[in-house]
Coordinates of C-alpha atoms in Angstrom, one line a residue:
Chain A
M1 CA 79.7 133.1 100.2
S2 CA 78.7 131.7 97.0
Q3 CA 80.5 132.8 93.9
E4 CA 78.5 135.8 91.8
R5 CA 78.4 134.0 88.9
S6 CA 74.8 133.1 87.0
I7 CA 73.8 129.1 86.7
E8 CA 73.5 130.0 82.6
E9 CA 77.0 131.2 83.0
I10 CA 78.3 128.1 84.4
K11 CA 76.4 125.4 82.4
G12 CA 78.5 127.4 79.5
I13 CA 81.5 126.3 81.3
A14 CA 80.7 122.7 81.7
V15 CA 80.1 122.5 77.8
Q16 CA 83.3 123.8 77.6
V17 CA 85.3 121.5 80.2
R18 CA 83.3 118.8 78.3
R19 CA 85.1 119.7 75.1
D20 CA 88.6 119.8 77.2
I21 CA 88.0 116.4 78.7
V22 CA 87.2 114.7 75.3
R23 CA 90.1 116.4 73.3
M24 CA 92.3 115.8 76.3
V25 CA 91.9 112.0 76.2
H26 CA 91.8 112.1 72.4
A27 CA 95.1 113.8 72.3
C28 CA 97.2 111.6 74.4
Q29 CA 94.7 108.2 73.4
S30 CA 94.4 107.2 76.9
G31 CA 92.6 108.3 79.8
H32 CA 89.0 107.8 81.2
P33 CA 86.1 110.1 79.5
G34 CA 83.1 108.4 80.6
G35 CA 83.2 109.4 84.2
S36 CA 85.0 112.5 83.7
L37 CA 81.7 113.9 81.1
G38 CA 79.5 112.6 84.2
C39 CA 81.0 114.5 86.9
A40 CA 81.4 117.9 84.6
D41 CA 78.5 119.5 86.0
F42 CA 79.3 118.5 89.6
L43 CA 82.8 119.7 89.2
V44 CA 82.6 123.4 87.4
A45 CA 79.5 123.9 90.3
L46 CA 82.0 123.5 92.8
Y47 CA 84.7 125.6 91.4
F48 CA 82.7 128.1 90.1
K49 CA 79.7 128.8 92.3
V50 CA 79.9 126.5 95.3
M51 CA 83.3 126.8 96.9
K52 CA 85.3 129.5 98.7
H53 CA 89.0 129.2 97.5
N54 CA 91.7 130.7 96.5
P55 CA 93.6 129.9 92.6
Q56 CA 96.6 131.4 94.5
F57 CA 97.4 127.7 95.5
N58 CA 98.4 127.0 99.0
M59 CA 98.5 123.5 100.4
D60 CA 96.6 124.5 103.6
G61 CA 94.2 126.0 102.3
T62 CA 93.2 128.0 105.5
G63 CA 90.0 129.8 105.1
E64 CA 89.2 127.8 102.0
D65 CA 86.6 125.3 101.0
L66 CA 89.1 122.0 100.1
F67 CA 88.0 119.5 97.7
F68 CA 89.5 115.8 97.3
L69 CA 89.0 113.9 94.0
S70 CA 89.1 110.3 95.3
N71 CA 88.3 108.6 91.9
G72 CA 91.5 109.9 90.6
H73 CA 90.8 108.4 86.9
I74 CA 88.4 110.8 86.2
S75 CA 91.4 113.3 86.5
P76 CA 90.8 115.4 82.9
V77 CA 87.6 116.9 84.7
F78 CA 89.3 117.8 87.6
Y79 CA 92.6 119.3 85.4
S80 CA 90.4 121.2 83.1
V81 CA 88.2 122.5 86.0
L82 CA 91.6 123.7 87.7
A83 CA 92.7 125.3 84.7
R84 CA 89.7 127.0 83.9
S85 CA 89.5 128.5 87.4
G86 CA 93.1 129.9 87.2
Y87 CA 95.2 127.5 89.2
F88 CA 97.4 127.0 86.3
N89 CA 97.2 127.7 82.3
V90 CA 94.5 126.0 80.1
S91 CA 97.5 125.9 77.7
E92 CA 99.2 123.2 79.8
L93 CA 95.9 121.1 79.3
A94 CA 98.0 119.7 76.2
T95 CA 100.3 118.1 77.9
F96 CA 98.1 115.2 79.8
R97 CA 99.5 112.1 80.4
K98 CA 102.8 112.9 78.0
I99 CA 106.3 112.8 79.2
N100 CA 107.5 115.6 82.1
S101 CA 104.1 116.8 82.2
R102 CA 102.2 117.8 85.4
L103 CA 99.1 116.5 84.1
Q104 CA 99.8 113.0 85.1
G105 CA 97.6 110.1 84.2
H106 CA 96.0 110.2 87.9
P107 CA 96.3 113.6 90.1
T108 CA 99.2 113.7 92.1
T109 CA 100.9 116.4 94.3
H110 CA 104.7 115.2 93.4
E111 CA 105.2 117.6 90.0
G112 CA 103.6 120.3 92.1
L113 CA 100.3 121.0 89.9
P114 CA 98.6 123.6 91.9
G115 CA 95.2 122.6 93.1
V116 CA 95.9 119.2 93.8
R117 CA 96.4 118.4 97.6
I118 CA 97.2 114.4 97.6
A119 CA 97.6 111.8 94.8
S120 CA 94.6 109.4 94.3
G121 CA 94.1 106.5 91.8
S122 CA 94.2 103.6 93.9
L123 CA 90.8 103.9 94.8
G124 CA 89.4 104.3 98.4
Q125 CA 91.5 106.5 100.1
G126 CA 89.9 110.0 99.5
I127 CA 87.3 109.6 102.2
S128 CA 89.6 109.3 104.8
V129 CA 92.6 112.3 103.6
A130 CA 89.4 114.4 103.7
I131 CA 88.2 113.2 107.1
G132 CA 91.6 114.3 108.3
A133 CA 91.5 117.7 106.2
A134 CA 88.1 118.5 108.3
Q135 CA 89.3 117.6 111.6
A136 CA 92.6 119.6 110.7
K137 CA 90.1 122.7 109.9
K138 CA 88.0 122.1 113.1
L139 CA 91.3 122.1 115.1
N140 CA 92.6 125.2 113.6
G141 CA 89.2 127.1 114.0
D142 CA 88.6 127.3 110.6
D143 CA 85.0 126.7 109.6
R144 CA 84.9 126.2 105.9
F145 CA 83.8 123.2 104.5
V146 CA 85.9 119.8 102.9
F147 CA 84.4 117.9 99.5
V148 CA 85.3 114.9 98.4
L149 CA 84.4 113.0 95.5
T150 CA 84.3 109.3 95.3
G151 CA 83.1 106.9 92.3
D152 CA 80.4 104.3 93.1
G153 CA 82.3 101.2 91.7
E154 CA 84.9 102.5 94.1
L155 CA 82.5 101.5 97.5
D156 CA 83.7 97.7 96.7
E157 CA 86.9 98.9 98.4
G158 CA 86.7 98.1 102.1
Q159 CA 88.6 101.3 103.4
I160 CA 85.1 103.5 102.0
W161 CA 83.5 101.8 105.0
E162 CA 86.4 102.3 107.3
A163 CA 85.7 106.0 106.6
A164 CA 82.3 105.7 106.3
L165 CA 82.1 104.7 110.2
Y166 CA 84.3 106.8 111.2
A167 CA 83.0 110.4 109.9
P168 CA 79.5 110.2 111.7
G169 CA 81.2 108.1 114.5
K170 CA 83.3 110.8 115.5
K171 CA 81.3 114.0 114.4
V172 CA 83.1 115.0 111.1
D173 CA 80.1 117.6 109.9
N174 CA 82.2 119.9 107.9
L175 CA 82.6 117.4 105.6
I176 CA 80.2 116.4 102.1
W177 CA 80.9 113.5 100.5
T178 CA 79.5 113.2 97.0
V179 CA 78.9 109.6 95.1
D180 CA 79.4 109.8 91.5
Y181 CA 76.3 107.3 91.7
N182 CA 76.0 106.5 87.5
G183 CA 75.6 102.7 88.0
Q184 CA 78.9 101.5 85.9
Q185 CA 82.4 100.3 86.6
I186 CA 85.1 98.8 84.5
D187 CA 83.3 95.3 83.8
G188 CA 80.3 96.1 83.8
S189 CA 77.0 97.5 85.7
T190 CA 77.7 97.9 89.8
D191 CA 74.4 95.9 90.0
K192 CA 76.4 93.0 88.1
V193 CA 79.9 93.3 89.4
M194 CA 79.1 94.2 92.8
P195 CA 75.6 94.7 94.2
L196 CA 75.7 98.3 96.1
G197 CA 71.7 97.4 97.1
D198 CA 70.2 99.9 98.9
L199 CA 72.9 102.5 98.9
R200 CA 70.9 105.3 100.9
A201 CA 70.2 103.4 103.3
K202 CA 73.1 102.4 104.0
V203 CA 75.0 105.6 104.4
E204 CA 72.3 106.3 106.4
A205 CA 72.6 103.8 108.5
F206 CA 76.2 104.6 109.2
G207 CA 74.9 107.9 110.5
W208 CA 75.1 110.1 107.4
Q209 CA 72.7 112.6 106.4
A210 CA 72.1 111.9 103.0
L211 CA 70.8 114.2 99.8
E212 CA 70.5 112.7 96.4
M213 CA 70.4 114.9 93.3
N214 CA 70.8 114.6 89.4
G215 CA 74.2 115.7 89.0
N216 CA 73.6 116.3 85.4
N217 CA 71.2 119.2 86.1
M218 CA 73.2 122.1 87.0
D219 CA 70.2 123.9 88.7
E220 CA 69.5 121.0 91.0
V221 CA 73.6 120.5 91.8
V222 CA 74.4 124.2 93.0
E223 CA 70.7 123.9 94.6
T224 CA 71.8 121.0 96.5
L225 CA 75.3 121.5 97.4
E226 CA 74.3 124.8 98.9
K227 CA 71.8 122.7 100.7
A228 CA 74.2 120.3 102.2
K229 CA 76.5 123.2 102.9
G230 CA 73.4 124.4 105.6
M231 CA 72.9 120.9 106.8
C232 CA 76.6 121.1 108.0
G233 CA 77.8 122.1 111.8
Q234 CA 74.8 120.0 113.2
G235 CA 76.8 116.9 114.1
K236 CA 76.7 114.7 111.0
P237 CA 78.5 114.5 108.0
V238 CA 76.5 114.9 104.7
C239 CA 76.6 112.5 101.7
I240 CA 75.1 112.9 98.3
L241 CA 74.0 110.2 96.0
M242 CA 74.6 112.1 92.6
H243 CA 73.2 110.2 89.9
T244 CA 74.9 111.1 86.9
G245 CA 75.0 109.6 83.2
M246 CA 78.6 108.2 82.8
G247 CA 79.7 109.8 79.3
Y248 CA 77.2 112.4 79.6
G249 CA 77.1 115.3 77.1
V250 CA 78.3 112.9 74.2
D251 CA 75.3 110.8 73.0
F252 CA 76.9 107.9 71.8
M253 CA 79.3 107.6 75.0
M254 CA 76.5 107.7 77.2
G255 CA 75.2 105.6 79.7
S256 CA 78.0 103.0 79.2
H257 CA 80.8 101.5 80.7
K258 CA 82.7 100.9 77.9
W259 CA 83.9 104.7 77.7
H260 CA 84.9 104.5 81.2
G261 CA 88.7 103.8 80.1
V262 CA 88.6 104.2 76.1
A263 CA 89.8 107.4 74.2
P264 CA 87.3 108.7 70.8
N265 CA 89.4 108.1 67.8
D266 CA 89.4 111.2 64.7
E267 CA 86.1 110.6 64.0
Q268 CA 84.7 110.1 67.1
L269 CA 86.2 113.1 68.5
A270 CA 85.0 115.3 65.6
Q271 CA 81.1 113.8 66.0
A272 CA 81.6 114.6 70.2
L273 CA 82.6 118.6 69.5
E274 CA 80.0 118.9 67.3
Q275 CA 77.7 118.6 70.1
L276 CA 79.8 120.5 72.6
H277 CA 80.0 123.7 71.2
S278 CA 82.9 126.3 72.4
T279 CA 82.1 128.5 74.9
L280 CA 85.6 129.8 76.1
E281 CA 88.4 129.6 73.8
D282 CA 90.0 125.8 73.2
Y283 CA 93.5 125.5 74.2
E284 CA 96.2 124.5 71.6
I285 CA 96.8 121.4 70.9
A286 CA 100.8 120.8 70.8
K287 CA 101.8 120.0 67.3
Chain B
M1 CA 136.3 97.6 124.1
K2 CA 134.5 100.4 126.0
K3 CA 132.5 99.4 128.8
Y4 CA 128.6 99.9 128.8
T5 CA 126.7 99.1 132.3
F6 CA 122.8 99.6 132.7
T7 CA 120.9 100.4 135.9
E8 CA 117.5 100.1 134.5
K9 CA 115.7 98.5 131.6
K10 CA 112.6 99.3 129.7
D11 CA 110.9 99.0 126.4
T12 CA 111.5 100.8 123.6
R13 CA 107.7 101.7 123.2
S14 CA 107.7 103.7 126.4
G15 CA 110.8 105.6 124.7
F16 CA 108.3 106.6 122.1
G17 CA 105.5 107.2 124.6
A18 CA 107.9 109.8 126.3
G19 CA 108.8 111.2 123.3
L20 CA 105.6 111.8 121.8
L21 CA 104.5 113.5 125.1
E22 CA 107.5 115.8 124.6
A23 CA 107.0 116.5 121.3
G24 CA 103.5 117.6 121.8
R25 CA 104.4 120.0 124.6
R26 CA 106.9 121.5 122.2
N27 CA 104.8 121.6 119.0
P28 CA 101.0 122.3 119.6
N29 CA 100.4 120.9 115.9
V30 CA 101.5 117.4 117.0
V31 CA 98.6 115.4 116.9
A32 CA 98.2 111.3 117.3
L33 CA 96.2 108.7 116.1
C34 CA 96.1 105.3 117.3
A35 CA 94.2 102.0 115.8
D36 CA 92.6 100.6 119.4
L37 CA 96.5 100.0 120.7
V38 CA 96.8 102.8 122.8
G39 CA 98.1 101.0 126.1
S40 CA 100.5 98.7 124.1
L41 CA 101.7 102.0 122.3
K42 CA 102.2 104.3 125.5
M43 CA 100.0 106.9 123.9
D44 CA 98.2 107.3 127.6
A45 CA 100.3 109.8 128.7
F46 CA 99.9 112.5 125.5
I47 CA 96.4 111.4 125.4
K48 CA 95.5 112.8 129.0
E49 CA 97.5 116.0 128.1
F50 CA 96.3 116.7 124.8
P51 CA 92.7 114.8 124.5
E52 CA 91.9 117.2 121.9
R53 CA 94.8 116.4 119.8
F54 CA 94.7 112.4 119.5
F55 CA 92.6 110.8 117.0
Q56 CA 91.0 107.5 117.9
V57 CA 90.2 105.5 114.7
G58 CA 89.6 102.2 115.8
I59 CA 91.1 98.8 114.0
A60 CA 91.0 100.8 110.8
E61 CA 94.4 101.4 109.9
A62 CA 94.0 102.5 106.6
N63 CA 91.7 105.0 107.2
M64 CA 94.2 105.7 109.4
M65 CA 96.8 106.4 107.5
G66 CA 94.4 108.8 105.2
I67 CA 93.2 110.7 107.7
A68 CA 97.0 111.4 109.2
A69 CA 97.7 112.2 105.3
G70 CA 95.1 114.6 105.7
L71 CA 95.5 116.3 108.8
T72 CA 98.8 117.2 107.5
I73 CA 97.0 119.6 105.0
G74 CA 96.3 122.6 107.6
G75 CA 99.6 122.0 108.7
K76 CA 99.3 119.0 111.8
V77 CA 102.1 116.6 112.4
P78 CA 100.4 113.7 112.7
F79 CA 101.7 110.3 114.5
T80 CA 100.3 107.2 114.0
G81 CA 100.3 104.1 116.3
T82 CA 100.0 100.4 115.6
F83 CA 101.9 97.4 115.6
A84 CA 104.6 97.2 113.1
N85 CA 102.7 94.6 111.2
F86 CA 99.5 96.8 111.0
S87 CA 101.6 99.8 110.2
T88 CA 103.2 98.6 107.2
G89 CA 102.0 95.6 105.3
R90 CA 98.6 95.5 106.3
V91 CA 98.8 99.5 105.0
Y92 CA 101.4 99.6 101.8
D93 CA 99.2 101.1 99.3
Q94 CA 98.0 103.8 101.6
I95 CA 101.2 104.7 102.8
R96 CA 102.7 104.6 99.3
Q97 CA 100.5 106.8 97.7
S98 CA 98.4 108.8 100.5
I99 CA 101.6 109.7 102.5
A100 CA 104.8 108.7 100.7
Y101 CA 104.0 109.5 97.1
S102 CA 101.8 112.8 98.4
D103 CA 104.8 113.9 100.1
K104 CA 102.9 114.0 103.6
N105 CA 104.4 114.6 107.0
V106 CA 103.2 111.8 108.7
K107 CA 104.9 110.1 111.4
I108 CA 104.5 106.2 111.2
C109 CA 105.1 104.9 114.7
A110 CA 105.6 101.4 114.9
S111 CA 105.7 98.8 117.9
H112 CA 105.8 95.0 118.5
A113 CA 108.5 94.7 115.7
G114 CA 110.2 91.8 114.8
L115 CA 110.7 88.4 116.8
T116 CA 110.8 90.0 120.5
L117 CA 106.9 90.7 120.0
G118 CA 107.3 87.0 121.4
E119 CA 104.4 84.8 122.3
D120 CA 101.8 86.1 119.9
G121 CA 103.8 84.5 117.0
A122 CA 104.5 85.0 113.5
T123 CA 101.2 86.5 112.5
H124 CA 102.4 89.6 114.8
Q125 CA 106.4 89.4 113.9
I126 CA 107.0 91.3 110.9
L127 CA 110.1 90.8 109.6
E128 CA 109.9 92.7 106.4
D129 CA 108.9 96.0 107.4
L130 CA 112.4 97.7 107.4
G131 CA 112.3 96.7 103.7
M132 CA 108.8 97.3 102.3
M133 CA 109.5 101.2 104.2
K134 CA 113.1 101.9 103.0
M135 CA 111.9 101.0 99.3
L136 CA 109.1 103.8 99.4
P137 CA 111.1 107.1 97.7
G138 CA 111.3 110.1 100.4
M139 CA 110.5 107.9 103.4
T140 CA 112.8 108.2 106.3
V141 CA 113.4 104.7 108.4
I142 CA 114.6 104.9 111.7
N143 CA 115.2 101.6 114.3
P144 CA 116.0 103.1 117.6
C145 CA 118.2 100.6 120.0
D146 CA 116.9 101.2 123.5
F147 CA 114.6 103.6 125.4
N148 CA 116.4 106.7 125.3
Q149 CA 117.3 106.7 121.8
T150 CA 113.9 106.0 120.9
K151 CA 112.8 109.0 122.7
A152 CA 115.4 111.3 122.0
A153 CA 114.2 109.5 118.2
T154 CA 110.9 110.4 118.4
I155 CA 111.1 114.1 119.3
A156 CA 113.4 114.7 116.4
I157 CA 111.2 113.2 113.9
A158 CA 108.8 115.9 114.8
E159 CA 110.7 118.5 113.8
H160 CA 111.8 116.9 110.6
H161 CA 109.7 117.8 107.2
G162 CA 108.4 114.7 105.8
P163 CA 107.3 110.8 106.2
V164 CA 109.2 108.9 108.7
Y165 CA 108.5 105.4 109.5
L166 CA 109.9 104.6 113.3
R167 CA 110.4 101.1 114.6
F168 CA 110.6 99.9 118.2
G169 CA 109.5 97.2 120.4
R170 CA 107.8 95.0 122.8
P171 CA 110.2 93.9 125.3
V172 CA 112.0 95.6 128.3
V173 CA 116.0 95.9 127.2
P174 CA 118.7 97.6 128.9
I175 CA 119.2 101.2 128.9
F176 CA 122.7 102.0 127.6
T177 CA 122.6 105.8 125.8
A178 CA 122.7 108.7 127.6
D179 CA 119.5 110.3 128.5
D180 CA 120.3 113.6 127.0
Q181 CA 121.1 112.7 123.8
K182 CA 120.6 114.7 121.0
F183 CA 119.5 112.4 118.1
E184 CA 120.6 113.0 114.6
I185 CA 119.0 111.4 111.9
G186 CA 121.3 109.6 109.2
K187 CA 124.3 110.1 111.9
A188 CA 125.4 106.6 112.9
W189 CA 126.4 106.9 116.5
M190 CA 130.1 105.1 117.2
V191 CA 129.4 102.6 120.2
N192 CA 133.1 101.5 120.4
E193 CA 136.1 102.1 118.3
G194 CA 137.8 98.8 116.7
A195 CA 140.2 97.5 114.2
D196 CA 139.4 94.2 113.4
V197 CA 136.0 94.2 112.2
S198 CA 133.1 96.4 111.6
I199 CA 129.8 95.8 113.1
F200 CA 126.9 97.5 112.3
A201 CA 123.7 97.0 114.5
T202 CA 120.4 98.2 114.6
G203 CA 117.5 98.2 117.0
H204 CA 117.6 95.5 119.7
L205 CA 120.5 94.1 118.1
V206 CA 123.1 96.7 119.5
W207 CA 123.1 95.5 123.3
E208 CA 123.7 92.1 121.9
A209 CA 126.3 93.6 119.9
I210 CA 127.8 95.1 122.4
L211 CA 127.6 91.7 124.6
A212 CA 129.4 90.2 121.7
G213 CA 132.0 93.1 121.4
E214 CA 133.2 92.1 125.1
Q215 CA 133.3 88.2 124.7
L216 CA 135.3 89.0 121.4
A217 CA 137.7 91.4 123.4
E218 CA 138.6 88.3 125.5
M219 CA 139.6 86.5 122.5
G220 CA 141.8 89.2 121.5
I221 CA 139.5 90.7 118.6
D222 CA 139.0 94.3 118.9
A223 CA 135.5 95.0 117.2
E224 CA 134.2 98.5 116.1
I225 CA 130.6 98.7 116.9
I226 CA 128.4 100.8 114.9
N227 CA 124.9 102.1 115.9
I228 CA 122.7 102.4 112.5
H229 CA 119.7 103.8 114.4
T230 CA 118.8 105.3 110.8
I231 CA 118.0 102.8 108.0
K232 CA 117.6 105.5 105.7
P233 CA 119.2 108.0 104.7
L234 CA 122.2 105.3 105.6
D235 CA 125.3 107.3 107.3
V236 CA 127.4 105.9 104.1
E237 CA 130.2 108.0 105.4
A238 CA 130.5 106.0 108.8
V239 CA 130.1 102.9 107.2
L240 CA 133.2 103.5 104.5
K241 CA 135.3 104.9 106.9
S242 CA 134.9 101.9 109.7
V243 CA 135.3 99.5 106.6
A244 CA 138.5 101.3 105.2
K245 CA 139.9 100.2 108.9
T246 CA 138.5 96.9 109.5
R247 CA 138.6 95.3 106.3
C248 CA 135.3 93.7 107.2
V249 CA 131.7 93.8 108.1
V250 CA 128.9 92.2 110.1
S251 CA 125.4 93.7 109.9
A252 CA 123.0 93.0 112.5
E253 CA 119.1 93.3 112.6
E254 CA 116.2 92.0 114.0
H255 CA 114.6 91.6 110.2
N256 CA 114.8 89.1 107.4
R257 CA 118.1 89.0 106.1
L258 CA 116.5 90.1 102.6
G259 CA 115.7 94.0 102.3
G260 CA 117.0 95.1 105.6
L261 CA 120.1 96.8 107.3
G262 CA 122.5 94.4 106.0
D263 CA 121.3 94.6 102.3
S264 CA 121.6 98.3 102.8
I265 CA 125.4 97.9 104.0
A266 CA 125.8 95.1 101.2
Q267 CA 124.9 97.7 98.3
V268 CA 127.5 100.7 99.8
L269 CA 130.2 98.5 100.3
V270 CA 129.8 96.8 96.4
Q271 CA 129.6 100.0 94.7
H272 CA 132.6 101.6 96.8
D273 CA 134.1 99.3 98.7
P274 CA 133.7 95.4 98.2
V275 CA 134.8 93.4 101.7
P276 CA 133.6 90.0 103.3
Q277 CA 130.2 91.0 105.1
E278 CA 128.2 87.9 107.2
Y279 CA 124.6 88.7 108.0
V280 CA 123.4 88.3 111.5
A281 CA 119.4 88.1 110.6
V282 CA 116.5 85.9 110.4
N283 CA 117.2 83.5 107.1
D284 CA 113.9 84.1 105.0
S285 CA 111.6 82.6 107.1
F286 CA 108.4 83.7 109.5
G287 CA 108.9 83.6 113.5
E288 CA 106.8 81.7 115.8
S289 CA 105.8 82.0 119.5
G290 CA 108.0 81.8 122.3
T291 CA 109.6 83.9 125.0
P292 CA 111.8 87.0 123.1
A293 CA 115.1 85.4 124.6
Q294 CA 114.2 81.8 122.9
L295 CA 113.4 83.2 119.9
M296 CA 116.4 85.5 119.5
T297 CA 118.6 82.8 120.3
K298 CA 116.7 80.3 118.3
Y299 CA 116.4 82.5 114.8
G300 CA 120.3 83.0 115.6
L301 CA 120.3 87.2 116.6
D302 CA 122.0 86.9 120.0
A303 CA 125.6 87.9 121.0
A304 CA 126.5 84.0 120.4
H305 CA 125.7 84.2 116.7
I306 CA 127.4 87.8 116.1
V307 CA 130.8 86.5 117.7
Q308 CA 130.1 83.4 115.2
A309 CA 129.6 85.8 112.2
V310 CA 132.5 87.7 113.4
Q311 CA 134.8 84.6 113.6
K312 CA 133.8 83.5 110.1
V313 CA 134.1 86.9 108.4
M314 CA 137.2 87.4 109.6
Q315 CA 138.7 83.9 108.4
R316 CA 137.3 85.1 105.3
K317 CA 139.2 88.4 105.1
N318 CA 142.2 86.5 106.3
A319 CA 141.6 84.3 103.5
V320 CA 141.4 87.0 100.7
G321 CA 144.6 88.7 102.2
K322 CA 146.4 85.3 101.6
A323 CA 145.1 84.9 98.5
S324 CA 146.4 88.2 97.5
L325 CA 149.7 87.7 98.3
A326 CA 149.8 84.1 97.1
S327 CA 148.9 86.2 93.5
L328 CA 151.8 88.1 94.1

């Protein structure tokens, strides 16, 4: 049921999404560009190629694939992808993090923004929610998939491992968990802050089918996600370790935890946009 | 004083179990989750009849709250079951973000609340749960008084859309409410009409208030007793109507005096009709091991303490009356 778009076309969309991200965080001088840029290819692949979904938003999402963002701080990429795929008007991206906006700092259902099914931001909760949604699908005889994205620093949270134990133990095999494995968290590298060790061995030991991919290679992302869907339905959930570069696509932001939660200044914005050529129309920045 | 008798005692948690089964029969979307306490929560009958609609999550309450939130996406009406301590304080952030802020239709069902959990001691005797839950925007908070009311409340919350905290307990207590009662969320229940003092009681303290009312009647005091089973939204009209008549209040709850029913009532009084109020509640302390009856006495939560509080608050009322007269 893949959407009929070429890889070249969605690569172009990902560039525009990256433009949106840096423009959004620049406009409000806050937010999290690093992880957002790193996950742009993944979210574009999901919403423009891999998932069956309906931008005429309905909370239950019956008959649709669902996506949950557990690491809610990368809201800029989520909002851009939702807007660019038709959930709401792209002009609304200009309201990000501003008063009276539906685009809160971290995603929420509270303001009724189409496309968001759960609040996230306090880390570690998204896999549990995705499990619940996946089990509701099973009870409803709905054979579509549930996707969830977490960070890697987020794996420090204990609830992640409660959920990691549950999903294989209870055969939640319509669930695809992706880890943004960029090796960075706020206080430095994950190796320094809280070593994850052999993460693949850990998730496999918990009973997940594990895949790895380069999250900044669109061909590989689409191919791996399609493969993951094919591995569902056999009694085990799937975990994808997605190697990304934090800040990918903007050279001076790449690979450093320093751009986790810092907005570019005017000069840095100009420098970033020079590297990201508009493929769709930019939304207008409010005066 | 209206006469209340009982022929049977049962635990309120069994009322939850019976209500859950009935709710499950009425609505195929009702599902249940438990964190390794099926027997304690009396969920066996539901599980036997609807095994595919039950999720055993193990000792992982945070995960349970998240899964419950997720199950609502797809139209399920999840009931989570564990002890009150593990239903609230342990998972406050999960409830706050994934359930309350996300406006998910989850029913958080909490047993073994308060001191009457007994011998396990203070680690398990939560006395702060009503406060934590009522502070969450959009959360409905219910603390029924006996088996029949807990059963009726369980059925009622399944039909109510929105997050609910339902609190009940471990010990067997008299069944004195009707088995065919209709439970109305947010509607206080008049136990006894009186003229001298308003006793607003919740949970296990409602029966103690009835015992206190009988003793007070012998002393010539005509107590109005109102069962506030819904802490939030509070039946403000019932509170104000009663105090307009009685001019003084005793609140009674198995909870810390900070943040519970008494504080909710005090807030209404101070805004609309300030009259003297006394609290029957735990005086900002943890509990300890002991039998439920021993603990309720030691921590001042029995009928005798309600009688004392009534005497005190009526003295205050009368003193205020005299002071006002003197100032004329």
